[in-house]
Amino acid sequence: MTTPAPTIGAPSFHLALDAARAAAGAQHYPVGALYVVATPIGNLADITLRALHVLQLADAIACEDTRHTQQLLRSYRLDGKPLIALHEHNEAEAAQGVVARLQSGQRIAYVSDAGTPAVSDPGARLVAACAAAGLRVLPLPGASSVTTALSASGLAGDGHFVFAGFLPNKTGERQSAVDALAQEPRAVVLLEAPHRIAALADALARLGDRPVTVGRELTKQFEQITTLPCADLPAWLAADAQRQRGEFALVLHPAPAFDDADDSERVLGLLLAELPLKPAVKLAAEITGSPRNALYDAALRSKAQNAGSSD
């Protein structure tokens, strides 16, 4: 197949392929092994030299979407590779076909549509099937929306974070998941699609002043990164229709730390003055991170003391 010349202004990877062979060609690439290859999350230039070399070397490429991957390979002038569809709906069955190819001595690369496979994308079942068959799995690191968003969030680099990925579709389940994250003392990375970002914003708004960093279209031409209180997120999205387009990676900043029981009980007391006991305890636990049972006991003691003082 003849590869069309790149259009003016489009990236050209002709020299990159030569550089990939020069930089990575001397390394050992065993046959009968699965190569899990990270691909760019938006910017084609974020491919690694080793990934380009392995994609040239592979006997076949398993992928989440053959049409998307064909376009990606064409951009790198790697047309003509056999493609194997392996996605969330056929992963278990297709994995066995990949295992059979590996057992025959082929090198197979696996790529998802963007970023590092087997994290929030398909690939984990394939890796598990290969491991169960005693086959080697070689990861090729590269672009990841998770670490990209974290690096731009401005958080302290203590290395502590939680990857929550995509929250549930249903409104109640999504809100319950957000309520559970309200007590999380570590940063939380969330992913979201454009058609669901408004619903996620509404759910996060209940966290009030807790900061969230929003990464939209990361690494792409119209990349946008901003940090704002969760309560302001719905209005920020609604202010510009463009802000609801593209893929999202969000970093929910850690919940504020409360060092002692006095602070927790002070917050509880303020809430009890305005709310019934159970909602006050629930919110106090979310705000302070203190155990709900301990706050419930404290609320009962406070109620009893107030009742005694009024006699």
CSV table of C-alpha atoms in Angstrom, one decimal:
chain,number,residue,atom,x,y,z
A,1,MET,CA,0.0,0.0,0.0
A,2,THR,CA,1.4,3.4,-0.9
A,3,THR,CA,1.3,5.9,1.9
A,4,PRO,CA,0.1,9.4,0.8
A,5,ALA,CA,2.5,12.3,1.3
A,6,PRO,CA,1.7,14.3,4.4
A,7,THR,CA,-0.3,17.5,3.8
A,8,ILE,CA,1.3,20.9,4.5
A,9,GLY,CA,1.3,21.6,8.2
A,10,ALA,CA,0.7,18.0,9.1
A,11,PRO,CA,3.3,16.2,11.2
A,12,SER,CA,5.8,14.0,9.3
A,13,PHE,CA,7.2,10.9,11.1
A,14,HIS,CA,9.5,9.7,8.3
A,15,LEU,CA,12.6,10.7,10.3
A,16,ALA,CA,11.0,9.4,13.5
A,17,LEU,CA,10.9,5.9,12.2
A,18,ASP,CA,14.6,6.0,11.3
A,19,ALA,CA,15.3,7.4,14.8
A,20,ALA,CA,13.2,4.7,16.4
A,21,ARG,CA,15.2,2.0,14.7
A,22,ALA,CA,18.4,3.7,15.6
A,23,ALA,CA,17.5,4.2,19.3
A,24,ALA,CA,15.6,1.0,20.0
A,25,GLY,CA,16.6,-1.5,17.3
A,26,ALA,CA,19.5,-2.9,19.2
A,27,GLN,CA,17.4,-4.0,22.2
A,28,HIS,CA,16.0,-7.6,22.5
A,29,TYR,CA,12.3,-8.1,21.5
A,30,PRO,CA,11.4,-11.7,22.2
A,31,VAL,CA,9.0,-13.6,20.0
A,32,GLY,CA,5.8,-15.1,21.6
A,33,ALA,CA,5.4,-12.0,23.7
A,34,LEU,CA,2.6,-9.4,24.1
A,35,TYR,CA,3.7,-5.8,23.9
A,36,VAL,CA,1.3,-3.4,25.7
A,37,VAL,CA,2.0,-0.1,23.9
A,38,ALA,CA,0.9,3.3,25.1
A,39,THR,CA,-0.2,5.7,22.4
A,40,PRO,CA,-0.8,9.5,22.5
A,41,ILE,CA,-3.9,10.9,24.2
A,42,GLY,CA,-4.2,13.6,21.6
A,43,ASN,CA,-0.9,14.9,20.2
A,44,LEU,CA,0.6,12.5,17.7
A,45,ALA,CA,4.1,13.7,18.6
A,46,ASP,CA,3.8,12.2,22.0
A,47,ILE,CA,4.5,8.6,20.7
A,48,THR,CA,7.8,7.1,22.0
A,49,LEU,CA,10.6,5.9,19.8
A,50,ARG,CA,10.4,2.4,21.3
A,51,ALA,CA,6.6,2.3,20.6
A,52,LEU,CA,7.3,3.2,17.0
A,53,HIS,CA,9.9,0.5,16.7
A,54,VAL,CA,7.7,-2.2,18.3
A,55,LEU,CA,4.7,-1.3,16.0
A,56,GLN,CA,7.0,-1.7,13.0
A,57,LEU,CA,8.3,-5.0,14.4
A,58,ALA,CA,5.0,-6.6,15.5
A,59,ASP,CA,3.5,-9.4,13.4
A,60,ALA,CA,0.0,-8.1,14.2
A,61,ILE,CA,-1.5,-5.3,16.3
A,62,ALA,CA,-4.5,-6.0,18.5
A,63,CYS,CA,-6.5,-2.8,19.1
A,64,GLU,CA,-9.6,-1.4,20.7
A,65,ASP,CA,-11.0,0.1,17.4
A,66,THR,CA,-9.5,-1.0,14.1
A,67,ARG,CA,-10.6,2.1,12.3
A,68,HIS,CA,-9.1,4.4,14.8
A,69,THR,CA,-5.8,2.4,15.0
A,70,GLN,CA,-5.6,2.3,11.2
A,71,GLN,CA,-5.8,6.0,11.1
A,72,LEU,CA,-3.1,6.3,13.8
A,73,LEU,CA,-0.8,3.9,12.0
A,74,ARG,CA,-1.3,5.8,8.7
A,75,SER,CA,-0.2,9.0,10.5
A,76,TYR,CA,3.1,7.2,11.4
A,77,ARG,CA,3.5,5.6,7.9
A,78,LEU,CA,2.9,2.2,9.4
A,79,ASP,CA,0.1,1.0,7.1
A,80,GLY,CA,-0.4,-2.6,6.2
A,81,LYS,CA,-0.1,-4.3,9.6
A,82,PRO,CA,-2.7,-7.0,10.3
A,83,LEU,CA,-5.2,-5.6,12.9
A,84,ILE,CA,-7.1,-7.7,15.5
A,85,ALA,CA,-10.2,-6.1,17.0
A,86,LEU,CA,-10.1,-6.5,20.8
A,87,HIS,CA,-12.5,-4.3,22.8
A,88,GLU,CA,-14.7,-4.5,25.9
A,89,HIS,CA,-17.4,-6.5,24.2
A,90,ASN,CA,-15.2,-9.3,22.8
A,91,GLU,CA,-12.1,-9.2,25.0
A,92,ALA,CA,-12.4,-12.6,26.6
A,93,GLU,CA,-12.9,-14.4,23.3
A,94,ALA,CA,-10.4,-12.3,21.2
A,95,ALA,CA,-7.8,-12.7,23.9
A,96,GLN,CA,-7.7,-16.5,23.2
A,97,GLY,CA,-7.0,-15.8,19.6
A,98,VAL,CA,-4.1,-13.5,20.6
A,99,VAL,CA,-2.8,-16.2,22.9
A,100,ALA,CA,-2.8,-18.7,20.1
A,101,ARG,CA,-0.8,-16.4,17.9
A,102,LEU,CA,1.7,-15.8,20.6
A,103,GLN,CA,2.1,-19.5,21.2
A,104,SER,CA,2.9,-19.9,17.5
A,105,GLY,CA,5.8,-17.5,18.0
A,106,GLN,CA,4.4,-14.2,16.8
A,107,ARG,CA,5.0,-10.8,18.4
A,108,ILE,CA,1.7,-9.0,19.1
A,109,ALA,CA,1.3,-5.4,20.1
A,110,TYR,CA,-1.8,-4.2,21.9
A,111,VAL,CA,-3.0,-0.5,21.8
A,112,SER,CA,-6.1,1.1,23.0
A,113,ASP,CA,-7.6,4.2,21.4
A,114,ALA,CA,-5.5,6.6,23.4
A,115,GLY,CA,-3.1,6.4,26.3
A,116,THR,CA,-1.9,3.4,28.3
A,117,PRO,CA,-4.0,0.2,27.8
A,118,ALA,CA,-5.5,-1.8,30.6
A,119,VAL,CA,-6.0,1.1,32.9
A,120,SER,CA,-9.4,2.6,32.1
A,121,ASP,CA,-9.4,1.0,28.6
A,122,PRO,CA,-9.6,-2.6,27.6
A,123,GLY,CA,-6.5,-4.8,27.8
A,124,ALA,CA,-6.5,-6.1,31.4
A,125,ARG,CA,-8.3,-9.4,30.4
A,126,LEU,CA,-5.8,-9.9,27.6
A,127,VAL,CA,-2.8,-9.4,29.9
A,128,ALA,CA,-4.3,-11.8,32.4
A,129,ALA,CA,-5.0,-14.4,29.7
A,130,CYS,CA,-1.4,-14.2,28.5
A,131,ALA,CA,0.0,-14.5,32.0
A,132,ALA,CA,-2.2,-17.5,32.7
A,133,ALA,CA,-0.8,-19.1,29.6
A,134,GLY,CA,2.8,-18.5,30.8
A,135,LEU,CA,3.5,-15.9,28.1
A,136,ARG,CA,5.6,-12.8,28.5
A,137,VAL,CA,3.9,-9.4,28.7
A,138,LEU,CA,6.2,-6.4,28.0
A,139,PRO,CA,4.8,-2.9,28.8
A,140,LEU,CA,5.9,0.1,26.8
A,141,PRO,CA,5.1,3.2,28.9
A,142,GLY,CA,4.0,6.5,27.4
A,143,ALA,CA,1.2,9.0,27.5
A,144,SER,CA,-1.5,8.8,30.2
A,145,SER,CA,-4.3,11.2,30.9
A,146,VAL,CA,-4.0,10.3,34.6
A,147,THR,CA,-0.4,11.4,35.2
A,148,THR,CA,-0.8,14.3,32.7
A,149,ALA,CA,-3.7,15.8,34.7
A,150,LEU,CA,-1.9,15.3,38.0
A,151,SER,CA,1.2,17.0,36.8
A,152,ALA,CA,-0.8,20.1,35.9
A,153,SER,CA,-3.0,20.2,39.0
A,154,GLY,CA,-0.5,22.1,41.2
A,155,LEU,CA,-0.8,19.6,44.1
A,156,ALA,CA,2.0,18.8,46.4
A,157,GLY,CA,4.1,16.1,45.0
A,158,ASP,CA,3.7,13.6,47.8
A,159,GLY,CA,2.7,10.8,45.4
A,160,HIS,CA,-0.6,10.0,47.1
A,161,PHE,CA,-3.6,9.9,44.8
A,162,VAL,CA,-6.5,7.6,43.9
A,163,PHE,CA,-7.6,6.8,40.3
A,164,ALA,CA,-11.4,6.5,40.3
A,165,GLY,CA,-11.7,6.7,36.5
A,166,PHE,CA,-15.3,6.9,35.1
A,167,LEU,CA,-18.0,7.1,37.8
A,168,PRO,CA,-21.3,5.3,37.4
A,169,ASN,CA,-23.8,6.4,34.8
A,170,LYS,CA,-26.9,6.4,37.0
A,171,THR,CA,-27.6,9.6,38.9
A,172,GLY,CA,-28.0,8.0,42.3
A,173,GLU,CA,-25.0,5.7,42.0
A,174,ARG,CA,-22.8,8.6,40.7
A,175,GLN,CA,-23.8,10.8,43.6
A,176,SER,CA,-23.1,8.1,46.1
A,177,ALA,CA,-19.7,7.6,44.6
A,178,VAL,CA,-19.0,11.4,44.9
A,179,ASP,CA,-20.2,11.4,48.5
A,180,ALA,CA,-17.8,8.6,49.3
A,181,LEU,CA,-14.9,10.5,47.7
A,182,ALA,CA,-15.8,13.5,49.9
A,183,GLN,CA,-14.0,11.8,52.7
A,184,GLU,CA,-10.9,10.9,50.6
A,185,PRO,CA,-7.8,12.6,52.0
A,186,ARG,CA,-5.8,12.0,48.8
A,187,ALA,CA,-6.2,13.6,45.4
A,188,VAL,CA,-8.7,11.7,43.1
A,189,VAL,CA,-8.4,11.5,39.4
A,190,LEU,CA,-11.6,11.2,37.4
A,191,LEU,CA,-12.2,10.7,33.7
A,192,GLU,CA,-15.4,11.8,31.9
A,193,ALA,CA,-16.8,12.0,28.4
A,194,PRO,CA,-18.3,15.2,26.9
A,195,HIS,CA,-21.9,14.0,27.0
A,196,ARG,CA,-21.7,13.3,30.7
A,197,ILE,CA,-19.5,16.1,32.0
A,198,ALA,CA,-22.5,18.3,33.0
A,199,ALA,CA,-24.0,15.5,35.2
A,200,LEU,CA,-20.6,14.9,36.9
A,201,ALA,CA,-20.3,18.6,37.5
A,202,ASP,CA,-23.7,18.7,39.2
A,203,ALA,CA,-22.7,15.8,41.4
A,204,LEU,CA,-19.3,17.3,42.4
A,205,ALA,CA,-20.9,20.7,43.2
A,206,ARG,CA,-22.1,19.3,46.5
A,207,LEU,CA,-18.4,19.3,47.6
A,208,GLY,CA,-18.6,23.1,47.9
A,209,ASP,CA,-15.3,24.9,48.1
A,210,ARG,CA,-13.2,21.8,47.6
A,211,PRO,CA,-10.9,22.6,44.6
A,212,VAL,CA,-11.0,20.6,41.4
A,213,THR,CA,-8.6,20.8,38.4
A,214,VAL,CA,-10.3,20.3,35.1
A,215,GLY,CA,-8.2,19.2,32.1
A,216,ARG,CA,-10.0,19.3,28.8
A,217,GLU,CA,-8.6,18.1,25.5
A,218,LEU,CA,-5.2,17.5,27.2
A,219,THR,CA,-2.2,17.7,24.8
A,220,LYS,CA,-4.5,18.9,21.9
A,221,GLN,CA,-4.7,22.2,20.1
A,222,PHE,CA,-7.5,23.5,22.3
A,223,GLU,CA,-6.2,22.2,25.6
A,224,GLN,CA,-7.7,23.9,28.6
A,225,ILE,CA,-6.7,23.5,32.3
A,226,THR,CA,-8.3,25.3,35.1
A,227,THR,CA,-8.7,25.0,38.9
A,228,LEU,CA,-11.9,26.2,40.6
A,229,PRO,CA,-14.2,25.2,43.6
A,230,CYS,CA,-16.4,22.3,42.9
A,231,ALA,CA,-19.5,24.4,43.6
A,232,ASP,CA,-18.5,26.7,40.6
A,233,LEU,CA,-18.0,23.8,38.1
A,234,PRO,CA,-21.6,23.7,36.7
A,235,ALA,CA,-21.6,27.4,36.0
A,236,TRP,CA,-18.1,27.3,34.5
A,237,LEU,CA,-19.2,24.7,32.0
A,238,ALA,CA,-22.4,26.5,31.2
A,239,ALA,CA,-20.7,29.8,30.5
A,240,ASP,CA,-19.2,28.6,27.2
A,241,ALA,CA,-20.5,25.7,25.0
A,242,GLN,CA,-17.0,24.9,24.0
A,243,ARG,CA,-16.1,23.9,27.6
A,244,GLN,CA,-18.4,20.8,27.3
A,245,ARG,CA,-16.6,19.4,24.3
A,246,GLY,CA,-13.7,17.0,24.2
A,247,GLU,CA,-12.5,14.4,26.7
A,248,PHE,CA,-12.0,15.3,30.4
A,249,ALA,CA,-9.5,14.3,33.1
A,250,LEU,CA,-10.3,15.9,36.5
A,251,VAL,CA,-8.3,16.0,39.7
A,252,LEU,CA,-10.3,16.4,42.8
A,253,HIS,CA,-8.0,18.0,45.4
A,254,PRO,CA,-7.6,16.3,48.8
A,255,ALA,CA,-10.1,16.9,51.5
A,256,PRO,CA,-8.9,19.4,54.1
A,257,ALA,CA,-7.3,17.7,57.0
A,258,PHE,CA,-8.7,18.0,60.5
A,259,ASP,CA,-6.1,17.3,63.1
A,260,ASP,CA,-8.1,16.7,66.2
A,261,ALA,CA,-11.5,15.8,67.5
A,262,ASP,CA,-12.2,19.4,68.7
A,263,ASP,CA,-12.3,20.6,65.1
A,264,SER,CA,-14.6,17.8,64.0
A,265,GLU,CA,-17.0,18.4,66.9
A,266,ARG,CA,-16.9,22.2,66.3
A,267,VAL,CA,-18.0,21.5,62.7
A,268,LEU,CA,-20.6,19.0,63.9
A,269,GLY,CA,-22.0,21.6,66.4
A,270,LEU,CA,-22.4,24.2,63.6
A,271,LEU,CA,-24.3,21.7,61.5
A,272,LEU,CA,-26.5,20.5,64.3
A,273,ALA,CA,-27.7,24.0,64.8
A,274,GLU,CA,-29.2,24.0,61.3
A,275,LEU,CA,-29.9,20.4,60.4
A,276,PRO,CA,-31.4,17.2,61.9
A,277,LEU,CA,-29.0,14.8,63.5
A,278,LYS,CA,-28.4,12.3,60.7
A,279,PRO,CA,-27.8,14.8,57.9
A,280,ALA,CA,-25.5,16.8,60.2
A,281,VAL,CA,-23.4,13.8,61.1
A,282,LYS,CA,-23.2,12.8,57.4
A,283,LEU,CA,-22.0,16.2,56.3
A,284,ALA,CA,-19.6,16.5,59.3
A,285,ALA,CA,-18.0,13.2,58.3
A,286,GLU,CA,-17.7,14.3,54.7
A,287,ILE,CA,-16.1,17.7,55.6
A,288,THR,CA,-13.7,16.5,58.3
A,289,GLY,CA,-13.0,13.0,57.3
A,290,SER,CA,-13.7,11.8,60.9
A,291,PRO,CA,-15.4,8.5,61.4
A,292,ARG,CA,-19.2,8.8,61.2
A,293,ASN,CA,-19.8,6.5,64.2
A,294,ALA,CA,-17.7,8.7,66.4
A,295,LEU,CA,-19.5,11.8,65.2
A,296,TYR,CA,-22.9,10.2,65.7
A,297,ASP,CA,-22.0,9.4,69.3
A,298,ALA,CA,-20.8,13.0,69.8
A,299,ALA,CA,-24.0,14.3,68.4
A,300,LEU,CA,-26.1,12.2,70.8
A,301,ARG,CA,-24.0,13.5,73.7
A,302,SER,CA,-24.5,17.0,72.5
A,303,LYS,CA,-28.3,16.5,72.2
A,304,ALA,CA,-28.4,15.0,75.7
A,305,GLN,CA,-26.5,17.8,77.2
A,306,ASN,CA,-28.7,20.4,75.5
A,307,ALA,CA,-31.8,18.6,76.7
A,308,GLY,CA,-30.4,18.5,80.3
A,309,SER,CA,-29.5,22.2,80.3
A,310,SER,CA,-33.1,23.1,79.3
A,311,ASP,CA,-34.7,21.3,82.2
